[in-house]
mmCIF file of C-alpha atoms and ligand atoms in Angstrom:
data_model
loop_
_atom_site.group_PDB
_atom_site.id
_atom_site.type_symbol
_atom_site.label_atom_id
_atom_site.label_comp_id
_atom_site.label_asym_id
_atom_site.label_seq_id
_atom_site.Cartn_x
_atom_site.Cartn_y
_atom_site.Cartn_z
ATOM 1 C CA MET A 1 -53.644 72.865 -149.746
ATOM 2 C CA SER A 2 -52.533 69.218 -149.953
ATOM 3 C CA LEU A 3 -50.721 67.561 -147.080
ATOM 4 C CA ASN A 4 -47.450 67.639 -148.967
ATOM 5 C CA GLU A 5 -47.757 71.372 -149.785
ATOM 6 C CA SER A 6 -48.506 72.204 -146.166
ATOM 7 C CA GLN A 7 -45.488 70.132 -145.093
ATOM 8 C CA GLU A 8 -43.210 72.061 -147.483
ATOM 9 C CA LYS A 9 -44.446 75.335 -145.976
ATOM 10 C CA ARG A 10 -43.555 74.053 -142.480
ATOM 11 C CA GLY A 11 -39.824 74.708 -142.945
ATOM 12 C CA ILE A 12 -37.264 72.566 -141.208
ATOM 13 C CA ASP A 13 -38.074 71.468 -137.699
ATOM 14 C CA LEU A 14 -35.136 69.806 -135.946
ATOM 15 C CA ARG A 15 -36.316 70.403 -132.350
ATOM 16 C CA SER A 16 -37.207 66.747 -131.868
ATOM 17 C CA ASP A 17 -38.359 63.553 -133.572
ATOM 18 C CA THR A 18 -41.628 64.078 -131.657
ATOM 19 C CA VAL A 19 -42.692 66.676 -134.268
ATOM 20 C CA THR A 20 -43.307 64.151 -137.045
ATOM 21 C CA ARG A 21 -46.775 64.016 -138.611
ATOM 22 C CA PRO A 22 -48.495 60.664 -139.170
ATOM 23 C CA THR A 23 -47.910 59.208 -142.640
ATOM 24 C CA GLN A 24 -50.747 58.705 -145.135
ATOM 25 C CA ALA A 25 -50.736 54.981 -144.335
ATOM 26 C CA MET A 26 -51.107 55.780 -140.643
ATOM 27 C CA ARG A 27 -53.991 58.197 -141.291
ATOM 28 C CA ARG A 28 -55.757 55.569 -143.403
ATOM 29 C CA ALA A 29 -55.270 52.886 -140.757
ATOM 30 C CA MET A 30 -56.587 55.259 -138.058
ATOM 31 C CA ALA A 31 -59.703 56.005 -140.064
ATOM 32 C CA GLU A 32 -60.398 52.306 -140.638
ATOM 33 C CA ALA A 33 -59.387 50.955 -137.194
ATOM 34 C CA GLU A 34 -61.650 48.425 -135.562
ATOM 35 C CA VAL A 35 -62.208 49.666 -131.988
ATOM 36 C CA GLY A 36 -63.774 48.773 -128.649
ATOM 37 C CA ASP A 37 -63.490 49.983 -125.052
ATOM 38 C CA ASP A 38 -59.904 49.380 -124.015
ATOM 39 C CA VAL A 39 -60.628 49.861 -120.321
ATOM 40 C CA TYR A 40 -62.747 46.663 -120.651
ATOM 41 C CA GLY A 41 -59.842 45.099 -122.636
ATOM 42 C CA GLU A 42 -62.122 45.053 -125.681
ATOM 43 C CA ASP A 43 -60.276 47.102 -128.247
ATOM 44 C CA PRO A 44 -59.037 44.582 -130.805
ATOM 45 C CA THR A 45 -56.524 46.977 -132.404
ATOM 46 C CA VAL A 46 -54.948 47.829 -129.029
ATOM 47 C CA ASN A 47 -54.874 44.152 -128.056
ATOM 48 C CA ARG A 48 -53.187 43.269 -131.356
ATOM 49 C CA LEU A 49 -50.577 46.008 -130.895
ATOM 50 C CA GLU A 50 -49.833 44.905 -127.329
ATOM 51 C CA ALA A 51 -49.459 41.266 -128.357
ATOM 52 C CA ARG A 52 -47.138 42.233 -131.200
ATOM 53 C CA ALA A 53 -44.995 44.532 -129.033
ATOM 54 C CA ALA A 54 -44.572 41.753 -126.462
ATOM 55 C CA GLU A 55 -43.552 39.367 -129.263
ATOM 56 C CA VAL A 56 -41.072 41.781 -130.813
ATOM 57 C CA PHE A 57 -39.401 42.326 -127.432
ATOM 58 C CA GLY A 58 -39.535 38.672 -126.369
ATOM 59 C CA LYS A 59 -41.490 39.605 -123.223
ATOM 60 C CA GLN A 60 -44.737 38.132 -121.863
ATOM 61 C CA ALA A 61 -46.967 41.200 -122.190
ATOM 62 C CA ALA A 62 -47.207 44.840 -123.172
ATOM 63 C CA LEU A 63 -49.308 47.854 -122.279
ATOM 64 C CA PHE A 64 -50.218 50.727 -124.611
ATOM 65 C CA VAL A 65 -49.764 54.084 -122.842
ATOM 66 C CA PRO A 66 -50.324 57.612 -124.103
ATOM 67 C CA THR A 67 -46.798 58.882 -123.425
ATOM 68 C CA GLY A 68 -43.283 57.819 -122.640
ATOM 69 C CA THR A 69 -43.499 59.728 -119.402
ATOM 70 C CA MET A 70 -46.470 57.662 -118.315
ATOM 71 C CA GLY A 71 -44.674 54.421 -119.282
ATOM 72 C CA ASN A 72 -41.598 55.346 -117.208
ATOM 73 C CA THR A 73 -43.740 56.571 -114.336
ATOM 74 C CA ILE A 74 -45.641 53.258 -114.189
ATOM 75 C CA ALA A 75 -42.458 51.223 -114.439
ATOM 76 C CA ILE A 76 -40.835 53.027 -111.568
ATOM 77 C CA LYS A 77 -43.956 52.526 -109.488
ATOM 78 C CA LEU A 78 -44.061 48.836 -110.359
ATOM 79 C CA HIS A 79 -40.535 48.101 -109.161
ATOM 80 C CA THR A 80 -40.185 50.326 -106.109
ATOM 81 C CA ARG A 81 -41.744 51.181 -102.772
ATOM 82 C CA HIS A 82 -42.157 54.632 -101.244
ATOM 83 C CA GLY A 83 -38.917 55.995 -99.774
ATOM 84 C CA GLU A 84 -36.561 54.099 -102.033
ATOM 85 C CA GLU A 85 -33.899 55.373 -104.422
ATOM 86 C CA VAL A 86 -33.747 55.007 -108.213
ATOM 87 C CA ILE A 87 -30.220 54.839 -109.567
ATOM 88 C CA CYS A 88 -29.934 56.619 -112.923
ATOM 89 C CA ASP A 89 -27.510 58.664 -114.947
ATOM 90 C CA ALA A 90 -27.379 62.362 -113.902
ATOM 91 C CA ARG A 91 -28.766 63.482 -117.290
ATOM 92 C CA ALA A 92 -31.539 60.851 -117.378
ATOM 93 C CA HIS A 93 -34.881 61.902 -118.827
ATOM 94 C CA VAL A 94 -36.708 60.387 -115.858
ATOM 95 C CA LEU A 95 -34.799 62.725 -113.573
ATOM 96 C CA ASN A 96 -34.668 65.933 -115.569
ATOM 97 C CA TYR A 97 -37.696 66.078 -117.844
ATOM 98 C CA GLU A 98 -40.563 64.232 -116.189
ATOM 99 C CA LEU A 99 -41.683 66.763 -113.537
ATOM 100 C CA SER A 100 -40.255 64.652 -110.690
ATOM 101 C CA MET A 101 -42.777 61.952 -111.460
ATOM 102 C CA MET A 102 -40.755 59.408 -109.528
ATOM 103 C CA ALA A 103 -41.289 61.458 -106.361
ATOM 104 C CA TRP A 104 -44.851 62.419 -107.150
ATOM 105 C CA PHE A 105 -46.230 59.024 -108.013
ATOM 106 C CA ALA A 106 -43.802 56.438 -106.598
ATOM 107 C CA GLY A 107 -42.458 58.406 -103.586
ATOM 108 C CA CYS A 108 -38.860 57.786 -104.656
ATOM 109 C CA VAL A 109 -35.795 59.967 -105.016
ATOM 110 C CA ALA A 110 -33.174 59.699 -107.724
ATOM 111 C CA ARG A 111 -29.572 58.666 -106.966
ATOM 112 C CA PRO A 112 -27.941 60.265 -110.016
ATOM 113 C CA ILE A 113 -24.550 59.110 -111.229
ATOM 114 C CA PRO A 114 -22.603 61.687 -113.300
ATOM 115 C CA THR A 115 -21.176 60.133 -116.460
ATOM 116 C CA GLU A 116 -19.251 61.458 -119.430
ATOM 117 C CA ASP A 117 -21.330 59.697 -122.079
ATOM 118 C CA GLY A 118 -24.658 59.091 -120.346
ATOM 119 C CA LEU A 119 -24.020 55.371 -119.955
ATOM 120 C CA LEU A 120 -23.853 53.641 -116.590
ATOM 121 C CA ASP A 121 -21.654 50.659 -115.883
ATOM 122 C CA TRP A 122 -21.939 48.006 -113.231
ATOM 123 C CA GLU A 123 -18.942 49.192 -111.144
ATOM 124 C CA ARG A 124 -20.482 52.655 -110.708
ATOM 125 C CA VAL A 125 -23.948 51.272 -110.081
ATOM 126 C CA ARG A 126 -22.601 48.868 -107.490
ATOM 127 C CA ALA A 127 -20.893 51.671 -105.629
ATOM 128 C CA GLU A 128 -24.228 53.444 -105.231
ATOM 129 C CA LEU A 129 -26.389 50.470 -104.232
ATOM 130 C CA ARG A 130 -27.698 50.966 -100.696
ATOM 131 C CA PRO A 131 -29.293 48.636 -98.230
ATOM 132 C CA LEU A 132 -31.773 49.998 -95.699
ATOM 133 C CA GLY A 133 -29.760 51.519 -92.844
ATOM 134 C CA PRO A 134 -30.172 54.028 -90.057
ATOM 135 C CA HIS A 135 -29.392 56.836 -92.506
ATOM 136 C CA TRP A 136 -29.961 55.379 -95.959
ATOM 137 C CA ALA A 137 -32.854 54.878 -98.244
ATOM 138 C CA PRO A 138 -32.553 51.471 -99.946
ATOM 139 C CA THR A 139 -32.070 51.193 -103.724
ATOM 140 C CA GLY A 140 -35.361 50.203 -105.361
ATOM 141 C CA LEU A 141 -34.430 50.269 -109.044
ATOM 142 C CA VAL A 142 -31.734 50.901 -111.615
ATOM 143 C CA GLU A 143 -32.839 52.897 -114.632
ATOM 144 C CA ILE A 144 -30.922 53.035 -117.911
ATOM 145 C CA GLU A 145 -31.707 55.163 -120.948
ATOM 146 C CA ASN A 146 -31.038 53.687 -124.420
ATOM 147 C CA THR A 147 -30.433 55.690 -126.576
ATOM 148 C CA HIS A 148 -29.388 58.407 -124.167
ATOM 149 C CA ASN A 149 -31.118 61.621 -125.228
ATOM 150 C CA MET A 150 -29.032 64.325 -123.519
ATOM 151 C CA ALA A 151 -25.774 62.523 -124.158
ATOM 152 C CA GLY A 152 -26.490 62.948 -127.867
ATOM 153 C CA GLY A 153 -28.267 59.696 -128.715
ATOM 154 C CA MET A 154 -25.600 57.417 -127.253
ATOM 155 C CA VAL A 155 -26.115 53.679 -127.506
ATOM 156 C CA TYR A 156 -25.398 51.180 -124.695
ATOM 157 C CA PRO A 157 -23.062 48.325 -125.630
ATOM 158 C CA ILE A 158 -25.146 45.212 -125.171
ATOM 159 C CA ALA A 159 -22.609 43.609 -122.822
ATOM 160 C CA ARG A 160 -22.813 46.592 -120.524
ATOM 161 C CA ILE A 161 -26.581 46.268 -120.204
ATOM 162 C CA ALA A 162 -26.223 42.538 -119.396
ATOM 163 C CA GLU A 163 -23.607 43.294 -116.753
ATOM 164 C CA ILE A 164 -25.752 45.927 -115.060
ATOM 165 C CA CYS A 165 -28.818 43.641 -115.105
ATOM 166 C CA ASP A 166 -26.921 40.600 -113.756
ATOM 167 C CA GLY A 167 -25.313 42.660 -111.034
ATOM 168 C CA ALA A 168 -28.536 44.414 -109.990
ATOM 169 C CA HIS A 169 -30.519 41.183 -110.041
ATOM 170 C CA ALA A 170 -27.935 39.469 -107.835
ATOM 171 C CA HIS A 171 -28.726 42.211 -105.293
ATOM 172 C CA GLY A 172 -32.483 41.761 -105.717
ATOM 173 C CA VAL A 173 -32.852 45.070 -107.605
ATOM 174 C CA LYS A 174 -34.794 45.340 -110.856
ATOM 175 C CA VAL A 175 -33.726 47.236 -113.988
ATOM 176 C CA HIS A 176 -36.003 49.387 -116.143
ATOM 177 C CA MET A 177 -34.919 50.587 -119.581
ATOM 178 C CA ASP A 178 -36.165 53.954 -120.811
ATOM 179 C CA GLY A 179 -36.005 52.793 -124.466
ATOM 180 C CA ALA A 180 -37.865 55.778 -125.866
ATOM 181 C CA ARG A 181 -35.517 55.384 -128.897
ATOM 182 C CA ILE A 182 -34.495 51.760 -128.505
ATOM 183 C CA PHE A 183 -35.190 51.086 -132.197
ATOM 184 C CA ASN A 184 -32.533 53.692 -133.017
ATOM 185 C CA ALA A 185 -30.190 51.845 -130.675
ATOM 186 C CA ALA A 186 -30.969 48.535 -132.367
ATOM 187 C CA VAL A 187 -30.268 49.921 -135.812
ATOM 188 C CA ALA A 188 -27.006 51.546 -134.647
ATOM 189 C CA CYS A 189 -25.588 48.421 -133.022
ATOM 190 C CA GLY A 190 -27.050 45.778 -135.338
ATOM 191 C CA ALA A 191 -28.867 43.869 -132.547
ATOM 192 C CA SER A 192 -32.580 43.316 -132.148
ATOM 193 C CA VAL A 193 -34.579 45.231 -129.554
ATOM 194 C CA ALA A 194 -35.242 41.837 -127.893
ATOM 195 C CA GLU A 195 -31.523 41.196 -127.566
ATOM 196 C CA LEU A 196 -30.835 44.706 -126.252
ATOM 197 C CA SER A 197 -33.476 44.420 -123.575
ATOM 198 C CA ALA A 198 -33.456 40.673 -122.823
ATOM 199 C CA LYS A 199 -32.269 41.066 -119.270
ATOM 200 C CA CYS A 200 -34.235 44.229 -118.428
ATOM 201 C CA ASP A 201 -37.344 43.711 -116.273
ATOM 202 C CA THR A 202 -39.370 46.341 -118.133
ATOM 203 C CA VAL A 203 -38.778 48.476 -121.201
ATOM 204 C CA MET A 204 -40.658 51.585 -122.243
ATOM 205 C CA PHE A 205 -40.421 52.534 -125.919
ATOM 206 C CA CYS A 206 -42.064 55.332 -127.902
ATOM 207 C CA LEU A 207 -44.054 54.909 -131.062
ATOM 208 C CA SER A 208 -44.356 58.683 -131.376
ATOM 209 C CA LYS A 209 -40.669 59.626 -131.794
ATOM 210 C CA GLY A 210 -38.526 58.327 -134.650
ATOM 211 C CA LEU A 211 -41.195 55.761 -135.563
ATOM 212 C CA GLY A 212 -43.612 58.562 -136.498
ATOM 213 C CA ALA A 213 -46.892 57.678 -134.781
ATOM 214 C CA PRO A 214 -48.889 60.691 -133.634
ATOM 215 C CA VAL A 215 -49.358 59.420 -130.071
ATOM 216 C CA GLY A 216 -48.328 56.434 -127.962
ATOM 217 C CA SER A 217 -45.698 54.477 -126.156
ATOM 218 C CA MET A 218 -45.533 50.919 -124.905
ATOM 219 C CA LEU A 219 -44.381 49.269 -121.700
ATOM 220 C CA VAL A 220 -43.258 45.629 -121.949
ATOM 221 C CA GLY A 221 -42.482 43.116 -119.187
ATOM 222 C CA THR A 222 -43.996 40.130 -117.416
ATOM 223 C CA SER A 223 -47.741 39.403 -117.526
ATOM 224 C CA GLY A 224 -47.976 39.982 -113.775
ATOM 225 C CA ASP A 225 -46.242 43.350 -114.000
ATOM 226 C CA MET A 226 -48.375 44.452 -116.981
ATOM 227 C CA ALA A 227 -51.588 43.504 -115.117
ATOM 228 C CA ARG A 228 -50.530 45.805 -112.278
ATOM 229 C CA ALA A 229 -49.325 48.424 -114.780
ATOM 230 C CA ARG A 230 -52.804 48.521 -116.285
ATOM 231 C CA LEU A 231 -54.184 49.612 -112.921
ATOM 232 C CA TYR A 232 -51.536 52.295 -112.474
ATOM 233 C CA ARG A 233 -52.279 53.531 -115.995
ATOM 234 C CA LYS A 234 -55.928 53.955 -114.976
ATOM 235 C CA ARG A 235 -54.914 55.738 -111.789
ATOM 236 C CA LEU A 236 -52.884 58.196 -113.820
ATOM 237 C CA GLY A 237 -55.881 58.869 -116.076
ATOM 238 C CA GLY A 238 -54.560 56.852 -118.988
ATOM 239 C CA GLY A 239 -57.528 54.501 -119.596
ATOM 240 C CA MET A 240 -58.157 55.573 -123.176
ATOM 241 C CA ARG A 241 -61.381 53.776 -124.299
ATOM 242 C CA GLN A 242 -61.451 53.504 -128.137
ATOM 243 C CA ALA A 243 -57.697 53.825 -128.320
ATOM 244 C CA GLY A 244 -57.533 51.529 -131.345
ATOM 245 C CA VAL A 245 -57.651 54.690 -133.440
ATOM 246 C CA LEU A 246 -54.210 55.512 -132.016
ATOM 247 C CA ALA A 247 -52.925 51.944 -131.840
ATOM 248 C CA ALA A 248 -53.618 51.544 -135.595
ATOM 249 C CA ALA A 249 -50.980 54.180 -136.304
ATOM 250 C CA GLY A 250 -48.749 52.603 -133.649
ATOM 251 C CA TRP A 251 -48.925 49.251 -135.481
ATOM 252 C CA ILE A 252 -47.525 50.847 -138.627
ATOM 253 C CA ALA A 253 -44.893 52.616 -136.553
ATOM 254 C CA LEU A 254 -43.765 49.313 -135.024
ATOM 255 C CA GLU A 255 -43.957 47.179 -138.149
ATOM 256 C CA GLN A 256 -42.731 49.488 -140.905
ATOM 257 C CA MET A 257 -40.829 52.415 -139.534
ATOM 258 C CA PRO A 258 -37.716 50.913 -137.886
ATOM 259 C CA ALA A 259 -36.425 50.044 -141.343
ATOM 260 C CA ARG A 260 -35.988 53.719 -142.260
ATOM 261 C CA LEU A 261 -34.179 54.907 -139.116
ATOM 262 C CA ALA A 262 -30.740 54.358 -140.680
ATOM 263 C CA GLN A 263 -31.532 57.323 -142.966
ATOM 264 C CA ASP A 264 -32.076 59.545 -139.920
ATOM 265 C CA HIS A 265 -28.748 58.374 -138.512
ATOM 266 C CA SER A 266 -26.845 59.181 -141.677
ATOM 267 C CA ASN A 267 -28.570 62.605 -141.857
ATOM 268 C CA ALA A 268 -27.541 63.299 -138.272
ATOM 269 C CA ARG A 269 -23.964 62.272 -138.949
ATOM 270 C CA ARG A 270 -23.843 64.496 -142.019
ATOM 271 C CA MET A 271 -25.241 67.410 -139.984
ATOM 272 C CA ALA A 272 -22.583 66.876 -137.347
ATOM 273 C CA GLU A 273 -19.809 66.806 -139.973
ATOM 274 C CA GLY A 274 -21.153 70.026 -141.520
ATOM 275 C CA LEU A 275 -21.487 71.688 -138.076
ATOM 276 C CA ALA A 276 -17.897 70.750 -137.179
ATOM 277 C CA ASN A 277 -16.724 72.883 -140.155
ATOM 278 C CA ILE A 278 -18.614 76.004 -138.979
ATOM 279 C CA PRO A 279 -16.297 78.413 -137.118
ATOM 280 C CA GLY A 280 -17.106 78.561 -133.396
ATOM 281 C CA ILE A 281 -19.171 75.318 -133.273
ATOM 282 C CA GLN A 282 -17.763 72.319 -131.505
ATOM 283 C CA VAL A 283 -18.986 68.787 -132.082
ATOM 284 C CA ASP A 284 -17.333 65.383 -132.471
ATOM 285 C CA ALA A 285 -19.076 63.895 -135.493
ATOM 286 C CA ASN A 286 -17.564 60.491 -134.800
ATOM 287 C CA LYS A 287 -19.605 60.295 -131.603
ATOM 288 C CA VAL A 288 -22.916 60.665 -133.431
ATOM 289 C CA GLN A 289 -24.367 57.145 -133.459
ATOM 290 C CA THR A 290 -28.086 57.782 -133.942
ATOM 291 C CA ASN A 291 -30.439 60.689 -134.745
ATOM 292 C CA ILE A 292 -29.456 63.233 -132.060
ATOM 293 C CA VAL A 293 -26.649 65.797 -132.316
ATOM 294 C CA ILE A 294 -25.680 68.006 -129.374
ATOM 295 C CA PHE A 295 -23.244 70.757 -130.297
ATOM 296 C CA ASP A 296 -21.502 73.548 -128.444
ATOM 297 C CA VAL A 297 -22.082 77.032 -129.875
ATOM 298 C CA SER A 298 -20.236 79.045 -127.218
ATOM 299 C CA GLY A 299 -17.274 79.697 -129.537
ATOM 300 C CA THR A 300 -19.546 81.663 -131.891
ATOM 301 C CA GLY A 301 -20.068 84.403 -129.316
ATOM 302 C CA ARG A 302 -23.814 83.848 -129.460
ATOM 303 C CA THR A 303 -26.063 82.072 -126.988
ATOM 304 C CA SER A 304 -28.253 79.190 -128.051
ATOM 305 C CA ALA A 305 -31.353 81.337 -127.457
ATOM 306 C CA GLU A 306 -30.020 83.974 -129.847
ATOM 307 C CA ILE A 307 -29.257 81.353 -132.476
ATOM 308 C CA SER A 308 -32.697 79.735 -132.087
ATOM 309 C CA ALA A 309 -34.323 83.119 -132.635
ATOM 310 C CA ARG A 310 -32.205 83.853 -135.709
ATOM 311 C CA LEU A 311 -32.982 80.444 -137.172
ATOM 312 C CA LYS A 312 -36.683 80.910 -136.566
ATOM 313 C CA GLU A 313 -36.594 84.013 -138.757
ATOM 314 C CA ARG A 314 -35.221 81.710 -141.466
ATOM 315 C CA GLY A 315 -38.041 79.188 -141.056
ATOM 316 C CA MET A 316 -35.979 76.701 -139.118
ATOM 317 C CA LEU A 317 -36.486 75.393 -135.567
ATOM 318 C CA ILE A 318 -33.799 74.102 -133.184
ATOM 319 C CA ASN A 319 -33.740 74.350 -129.368
ATOM 320 C CA GLY A 320 -30.907 74.996 -126.974
ATOM 321 C CA VAL A 321 -30.320 72.553 -124.114
ATOM 322 C CA ASN A 322 -28.538 75.297 -122.196
ATOM 323 C CA PRO A 323 -26.996 78.637 -123.142
ATOM 324 C CA ARG A 324 -23.893 76.961 -124.645
ATOM 325 C CA CYS A 325 -25.303 73.870 -126.280
ATOM 326 C CA MET A 326 -28.000 73.101 -128.797
ATOM 327 C CA ARG A 327 -29.677 69.842 -129.813
ATOM 328 C CA LEU A 328 -30.912 68.803 -133.213
ATOM 329 C CA VAL A 329 -32.870 65.621 -133.913
ATOM 330 C CA THR A 330 -33.363 64.155 -137.402
ATOM 331 C CA HIS A 331 -36.579 62.330 -138.296
ATOM 332 C CA LEU A 332 -38.799 61.233 -141.133
ATOM 333 C CA ASP A 333 -39.981 64.716 -142.007
ATOM 334 C CA VAL A 334 -36.460 66.001 -142.765
ATOM 335 C CA THR A 335 -34.633 64.902 -145.889
ATOM 336 C CA ALA A 336 -30.910 64.866 -146.670
ATOM 337 C CA ALA A 337 -31.528 67.984 -148.804
ATOM 338 C CA ASP A 338 -33.250 69.710 -145.812
ATOM 339 C CA CYS A 339 -30.135 68.951 -143.771
ATOM 340 C CA GLU A 340 -27.919 70.655 -146.310
ATOM 341 C CA ARG A 341 -30.199 73.703 -146.252
ATOM 342 C CA ALA A 342 -30.235 73.606 -142.455
ATOM 343 C CA LEU A 343 -26.433 73.741 -142.365
ATOM 344 C CA GLY A 344 -26.533 76.860 -144.521
ATOM 345 C CA HIS A 345 -29.061 78.512 -142.218
ATOM 346 C CA ILE A 346 -26.997 77.662 -139.134
ATOM 347 C CA GLU A 347 -23.830 79.047 -140.705
ATOM 348 C CA GLU A 348 -25.643 82.343 -141.374
ATOM 349 C CA ALA A 349 -27.264 82.427 -137.934
ATOM 350 C CA VAL A 350 -24.001 82.030 -135.976
ATOM 351 C CA ALA A 351 -22.050 84.536 -138.097
ATOM 352 C CA PRO A 352 -21.105 87.771 -136.326
HETATM 353 N N1 TLP B 1 -38.180 63.474 -124.943
HETATM 354 C C1 TLP B 1 -38.517 64.727 -125.537
HETATM 355 C C2 TLP B 1 -38.460 65.872 -124.497
HETATM 356 O O1 TLP B 1 -39.135 65.520 -123.344
HETATM 357 C C3 TLP B 1 -37.039 66.238 -124.137
HETATM 358 C C4 TLP B 1 -37.618 64.996 -126.698
HETATM 359 O O2 TLP B 1 -37.955 65.930 -127.480
HETATM 360 O O3 TLP B 1 -36.597 64.309 -126.839
HETATM 361 N N2 TLP B 1 -37.621 59.203 -122.418
HETATM 362 C C5 TLP B 1 -36.795 59.815 -123.257
HETATM 363 C C6 TLP B 1 -35.408 59.357 -123.396
HETATM 364 C C7 TLP B 1 -37.302 60.900 -124.023
HETATM 365 O O4 TLP B 1 -36.465 61.505 -124.875
HETATM 366 C C8 TLP B 1 -38.627 61.328 -123.877
HETATM 367 C C9 TLP B 1 -39.153 62.515 -124.612
HETATM 368 C C10 TLP B 1 -39.454 60.628 -122.964
HETATM 369 C C11 TLP B 1 -38.915 59.581 -122.241
HETATM 370 C C12 TLP B 1 -40.853 61.025 -122.677
HETATM 371 O O5 TLP B 1 -41.730 60.790 -123.705
HETATM 372 P P1 TLP B 1 -43.110 61.592 -123.858
HETATM 373 O O6 TLP B 1 -42.731 62.926 -124.435
HETATM 374 O O7 TLP B 1 -43.905 60.752 -124.792
HETATM 375 O O8 TLP B 1 -43.706 61.684 -122.510
#
């Protein structure tokens, strides 16, 4: 069976943009990659990818890490000391989906701020900043997520990021951006990733989500921070030896794939518009800015688990985020035609 035939048999997988398979160009580049031992800093393909990522983000240096979780974990460790607090949105990935890594590795607790749309602002951050006191743990870091996954792919206005960074820096507090999908944010707001993250001390971004690489994320920041980050990566077991095989796919993800993200965004918007017309489903299509749609299915009388199971029988995969709400994520392995078919399947699956 050819690769294309096997992909057609896969059905429609909208669980996440992490499910994408590497493109033919990526597979070729992986097969041909020049490699060395990256723990010795001798893998030319990894070195080239790190240099390019730093350049694209306008930062001094970058570090190739196996996962976004590891990139965020290292960043939090870099900027904090044991016993400090990390200010983040209440639905942040670092708080809810990373197995309390900030406590496990950095010895920090989260100071979550509930928000309507997942986006922090300086006023709210300032209200939660704490100095060391007889009862308080001091604030070690502010963390912002762009795009915001569980808020439905929301994008930070660039001015808001600058305000948070300027405010935090004036108080001696660093800012880390979980930019797992920062290229989606850049496409949605028409700014470069360098502009979006200019004032952030570190940024983690994923090659393995919308950009389609099979594995890999990057951390970018100052040379000093990345030298320390390299040691933390090793401590976490992330020294990957001939990782150029992976970085070769990452290079294509970084260089070629951002240009196609607008297609994912229009597919997501179309899905949201179609969902809004299905009785019992609630979603505001105008709020869909990138490739994630979170929609409320409670009005259908079915739980998200039931709907997931019914869709699975039709060869389609979508997960619930809780019993009332489901999330779908568009990506390079779903076409506009797949999205139309997906809407049909959902309409059937929610029907009484
Ligand atoms: N997100 C995954 C799941 O963990 C929920 C997904 O399917 O969306 N930051 C953000 C904002 C993320 O969305 C993710 C992954 C990560 C970090 C972690 O990246 P990995 O999975 O590479 O550790």
